[in-house]
CSV table of C-alpha atoms in Angstrom, one decimal:
chain,number,residue,atom,x,y,z
G,14,UNK,CA,-12.4,24.4,53.3
G,15,UNK,CA,-10.8,25.4,50.0
G,16,UNK,CA,-9.0,28.7,49.5
G,17,UNK,CA,-11.1,31.3,48.0
G,18,UNK,CA,-11.6,35.0,48.2
G,19,UNK,CA,-15.3,34.7,48.9
G,20,UNK,CA,-14.8,32.9,52.2
G,21,UNK,CA,-11.9,35.0,53.4
G,22,UNK,CA,-9.8,32.0,53.9
G,23,UNK,CA,-6.1,32.5,53.5
G,24,UNK,CA,-4.3,30.2,51.2
G,25,UNK,CA,-1.0,28.7,52.0
G,26,UNK,CA,1.4,28.7,49.1
G,27,UNK,CA,3.1,25.3,48.6
G,28,UNK,CA,6.1,25.5,46.2
G,29,UNK,CA,6.2,22.9,43.4
G,30,UNK,CA,9.2,21.0,45.0
G,31,UNK,CA,7.5,20.7,48.4
G,32,UNK,CA,4.3,19.0,47.5
G,33,UNK,CA,2.4,16.9,50.0
G,34,UNK,CA,3.2,13.2,49.8
G,35,UNK,CA,-0.1,12.3,48.3
G,36,UNK,CA,0.5,14.7,45.3
G,37,UNK,CA,3.6,12.8,44.0
G,38,UNK,CA,3.4,10.5,41.0
G,39,UNK,CA,1.2,10.4,37.9
G,40,UNK,CA,-2.5,10.1,37.6
G,41,UNK,CA,-4.2,7.2,35.9
G,42,UNK,CA,-5.2,9.4,33.0
G,43,UNK,CA,-1.7,10.7,32.4
G,44,UNK,CA,-0.4,7.1,32.3
G,45,UNK,CA,-3.1,5.9,29.9
G,46,UNK,CA,-2.4,8.9,27.5
G,47,UNK,CA,1.3,8.2,27.6
G,48,UNK,CA,0.8,4.5,26.9
G,49,UNK,CA,-1.6,5.3,24.1
G,50,UNK,CA,0.9,7.7,22.4
G,51,UNK,CA,3.7,5.1,22.8
G,52,UNK,CA,1.5,2.4,21.2
G,53,UNK,CA,0.7,4.7,18.2
G,54,UNK,CA,4.3,5.5,17.7
G,55,UNK,CA,5.3,1.8,17.9
G,56,UNK,CA,2.6,1.0,15.3
G,57,UNK,CA,4.1,3.5,12.9
G,58,UNK,CA,7.5,2.0,13.3
G,59,UNK,CA,6.3,-1.5,12.8
G,60,UNK,CA,4.5,-0.5,9.6
G,61,UNK,CA,7.6,1.0,8.2
G,62,UNK,CA,9.6,-2.3,8.7
G,63,UNK,CA,7.4,-3.8,6.0
G,64,UNK,CA,9.3,-1.7,3.5
G,65,UNK,CA,12.5,-3.6,4.4
G,66,UNK,CA,11.2,-6.9,3.0
G,67,UNK,CA,12.8,-8.6,0.0
G,68,UNK,CA,13.1,-7.1,-3.5
G,69,UNK,CA,10.9,-9.9,-4.9
G,70,UNK,CA,8.1,-9.2,-2.5
G,71,UNK,CA,8.3,-5.4,-3.1
G,72,UNK,CA,8.2,-6.0,-6.9
G,73,UNK,CA,5.3,-8.4,-6.6
G,74,UNK,CA,3.4,-5.9,-4.4
G,75,UNK,CA,4.0,-3.1,-6.9
G,76,UNK,CA,3.0,-5.3,-9.9
G,77,UNK,CA,-0.2,-6.2,-8.0
G,78,UNK,CA,-0.9,-2.5,-7.4
G,79,UNK,CA,-0.2,-1.8,-11.1
G,80,UNK,CA,-2.8,-4.4,-12.2
G,81,UNK,CA,-5.4,-3.0,-9.7
G,82,UNK,CA,-4.7,0.6,-11.0
G,83,UNK,CA,-5.1,-0.5,-14.6
G,84,UNK,CA,-8.4,-2.2,-13.7
G,85,UNK,CA,-9.6,0.9,-11.9
G,86,UNK,CA,-8.7,3.0,-15.0
G,87,UNK,CA,-10.6,0.7,-17.3
G,88,UNK,CA,-13.7,1.0,-15.1
G,89,UNK,CA,-13.4,4.8,-14.7
G,90,UNK,CA,-12.9,5.5,-18.4
G,91,UNK,CA,-15.2,2.7,-19.6
G,92,UNK,CA,-12.5,1.6,-22.0
G,93,UNK,CA,-10.7,-1.7,-22.5
G,94,UNK,CA,-7.1,-1.7,-21.3
G,95,UNK,CA,-4.5,-4.1,-22.7
G,96,UNK,CA,-1.3,-4.9,-20.6
G,97,UNK,CA,1.7,-5.9,-22.7
G,98,UNK,CA,5.3,-6.8,-21.8
G,99,UNK,CA,8.0,-4.9,-23.6
G,100,UNK,CA,11.3,-6.4,-24.5
G,101,UNK,CA,13.1,-4.7,-21.6
G,102,UNK,CA,10.7,-6.3,-19.1
G,103,UNK,CA,8.6,-3.2,-18.4
G,104,UNK,CA,4.8,-3.3,-18.9
G,105,UNK,CA,2.8,-0.8,-20.8
G,106,UNK,CA,-0.9,-0.3,-21.3
G,107,UNK,CA,-3.0,0.8,-24.2
G,108,UNK,CA,-6.7,1.4,-24.4
G,109,UNK,CA,-9.5,1.0,-26.9
G,110,UNK,CA,-13.3,0.7,-26.8
G,111,UNK,CA,-13.4,-3.1,-26.6
G,112,UNK,CA,-11.0,-5.9,-26.1
G,113,UNK,CA,-12.0,-7.3,-29.5
G,114,UNK,CA,-10.8,-4.2,-31.3
G,115,UNK,CA,-7.9,-4.5,-33.8
G,116,UNK,CA,-4.4,-3.9,-32.5
G,117,UNK,CA,-4.1,-0.6,-34.4
G,118,UNK,CA,-7.2,0.7,-32.6
G,119,UNK,CA,-5.4,0.5,-29.2
G,120,UNK,CA,-3.8,3.8,-28.1
G,121,UNK,CA,-0.9,3.7,-25.7
G,122,UNK,CA,-1.5,5.2,-22.3
G,123,UNK,CA,1.9,6.7,-21.4
G,124,UNK,CA,0.8,7.7,-17.9
G,125,UNK,CA,0.1,4.1,-17.0
G,126,UNK,CA,3.2,1.9,-17.2
G,127,UNK,CA,5.2,-0.3,-14.9
G,128,UNK,CA,9.0,-0.5,-14.7
G,129,UNK,CA,10.6,-3.0,-12.4
G,130,UNK,CA,12.1,-1.2,-9.3
G,131,UNK,CA,15.2,-3.3,-9.1
G,132,UNK,CA,17.6,-5.0,-11.5
G,133,UNK,CA,17.5,-8.3,-9.5
G,134,UNK,CA,14.0,-9.2,-10.4
G,135,UNK,CA,12.2,-9.7,-13.7
G,136,UNK,CA,8.7,-10.4,-15.0
G,137,UNK,CA,8.5,-13.4,-17.3
G,138,UNK,CA,6.9,-13.1,-20.7
G,139,UNK,CA,3.2,-13.6,-20.8
G,140,UNK,CA,0.4,-13.2,-23.3
G,141,UNK,CA,-1.2,-9.7,-23.3
G,142,UNK,CA,-4.0,-9.3,-20.8
G,143,UNK,CA,-7.1,-7.3,-21.8
G,144,UNK,CA,-9.3,-5.8,-19.1
G,145,UNK,CA,-12.8,-4.9,-20.4
G,146,UNK,CA,-14.6,-1.7,-19.6
G,147,UNK,CA,-16.3,-3.4,-16.7
G,148,UNK,CA,-13.0,-4.1,-15.1
G,149,UNK,CA,-12.9,-7.9,-15.8
G,150,UNK,CA,-10.0,-9.5,-17.6
G,151,UNK,CA,-10.9,-11.5,-20.7
G,152,UNK,CA,-8.9,-14.5,-19.3
G,153,UNK,CA,-7.1,-15.4,-16.1
G,154,UNK,CA,-3.6,-14.0,-16.0
G,155,UNK,CA,-0.5,-15.3,-14.2
G,156,UNK,CA,2.6,-13.1,-14.1
G,157,UNK,CA,5.8,-14.6,-12.8
G,158,UNK,CA,8.1,-12.4,-10.9
G,159,UNK,CA,11.5,-13.9,-10.1
G,160,UNK,CA,15.1,-13.1,-9.1
G,161,UNK,CA,17.6,-13.4,-11.9
G,162,UNK,CA,19.1,-16.5,-10.4
G,163,UNK,CA,15.6,-18.0,-9.9
G,164,UNK,CA,16.2,-18.4,-6.1
G,165,UNK,CA,12.9,-16.8,-5.4
G,166,UNK,CA,9.7,-16.8,-7.4
G,167,UNK,CA,6.3,-15.2,-6.9
G,168,UNK,CA,3.3,-15.4,-9.1
G,169,UNK,CA,0.8,-12.5,-9.4
G,170,UNK,CA,-2.6,-13.8,-10.3
G,171,UNK,CA,-5.4,-11.7,-11.8
G,172,UNK,CA,-8.6,-13.8,-11.6
G,173,UNK,CA,-11.6,-13.6,-13.9
G,174,UNK,CA,-13.4,-11.5,-11.4
G,175,UNK,CA,-10.6,-8.9,-11.4
G,176,UNK,CA,-9.2,-9.8,-8.0
G,177,UNK,CA,-5.4,-9.7,-7.7
G,178,UNK,CA,-3.5,-12.2,-5.5
G,179,UNK,CA,0.2,-12.8,-4.9
G,180,UNK,CA,1.3,-16.5,-4.6
G,181,UNK,CA,4.7,-17.3,-3.1
């Protein structure tokens, strides 16, 4: 019978250090919770190791993100966005109503530009890419990202459907 005041049963106090032999160890639930927390922490650590990849891969990923962001902005604002390469290797965007508009009709979007994160990579010259208000590029675009010594080269492709893919 368990100790309780209702049954007038006296309870024997067992100090924490003098537990019965069956009370030692961890329960299955405690072990599962501990393993679950450890697995989540290991997942966070493993995800952060991706940031330690090469400069060329990081630059390619950032360029792909920039192309996706430009496409999203074209759709959201129902404007055509043109991506051009500047002489220093950075990319800038400008917008107009349609891709067929004259060059002077395009207005630069200073909030949407791309600067290379490292001095060891560069984006090769390419013809300007225009993304129409529906988010579709007027023509397929290939942007070459390479190390200055050409030891590594990645190509960032923007397909006619607007999808962005990195080729190594």
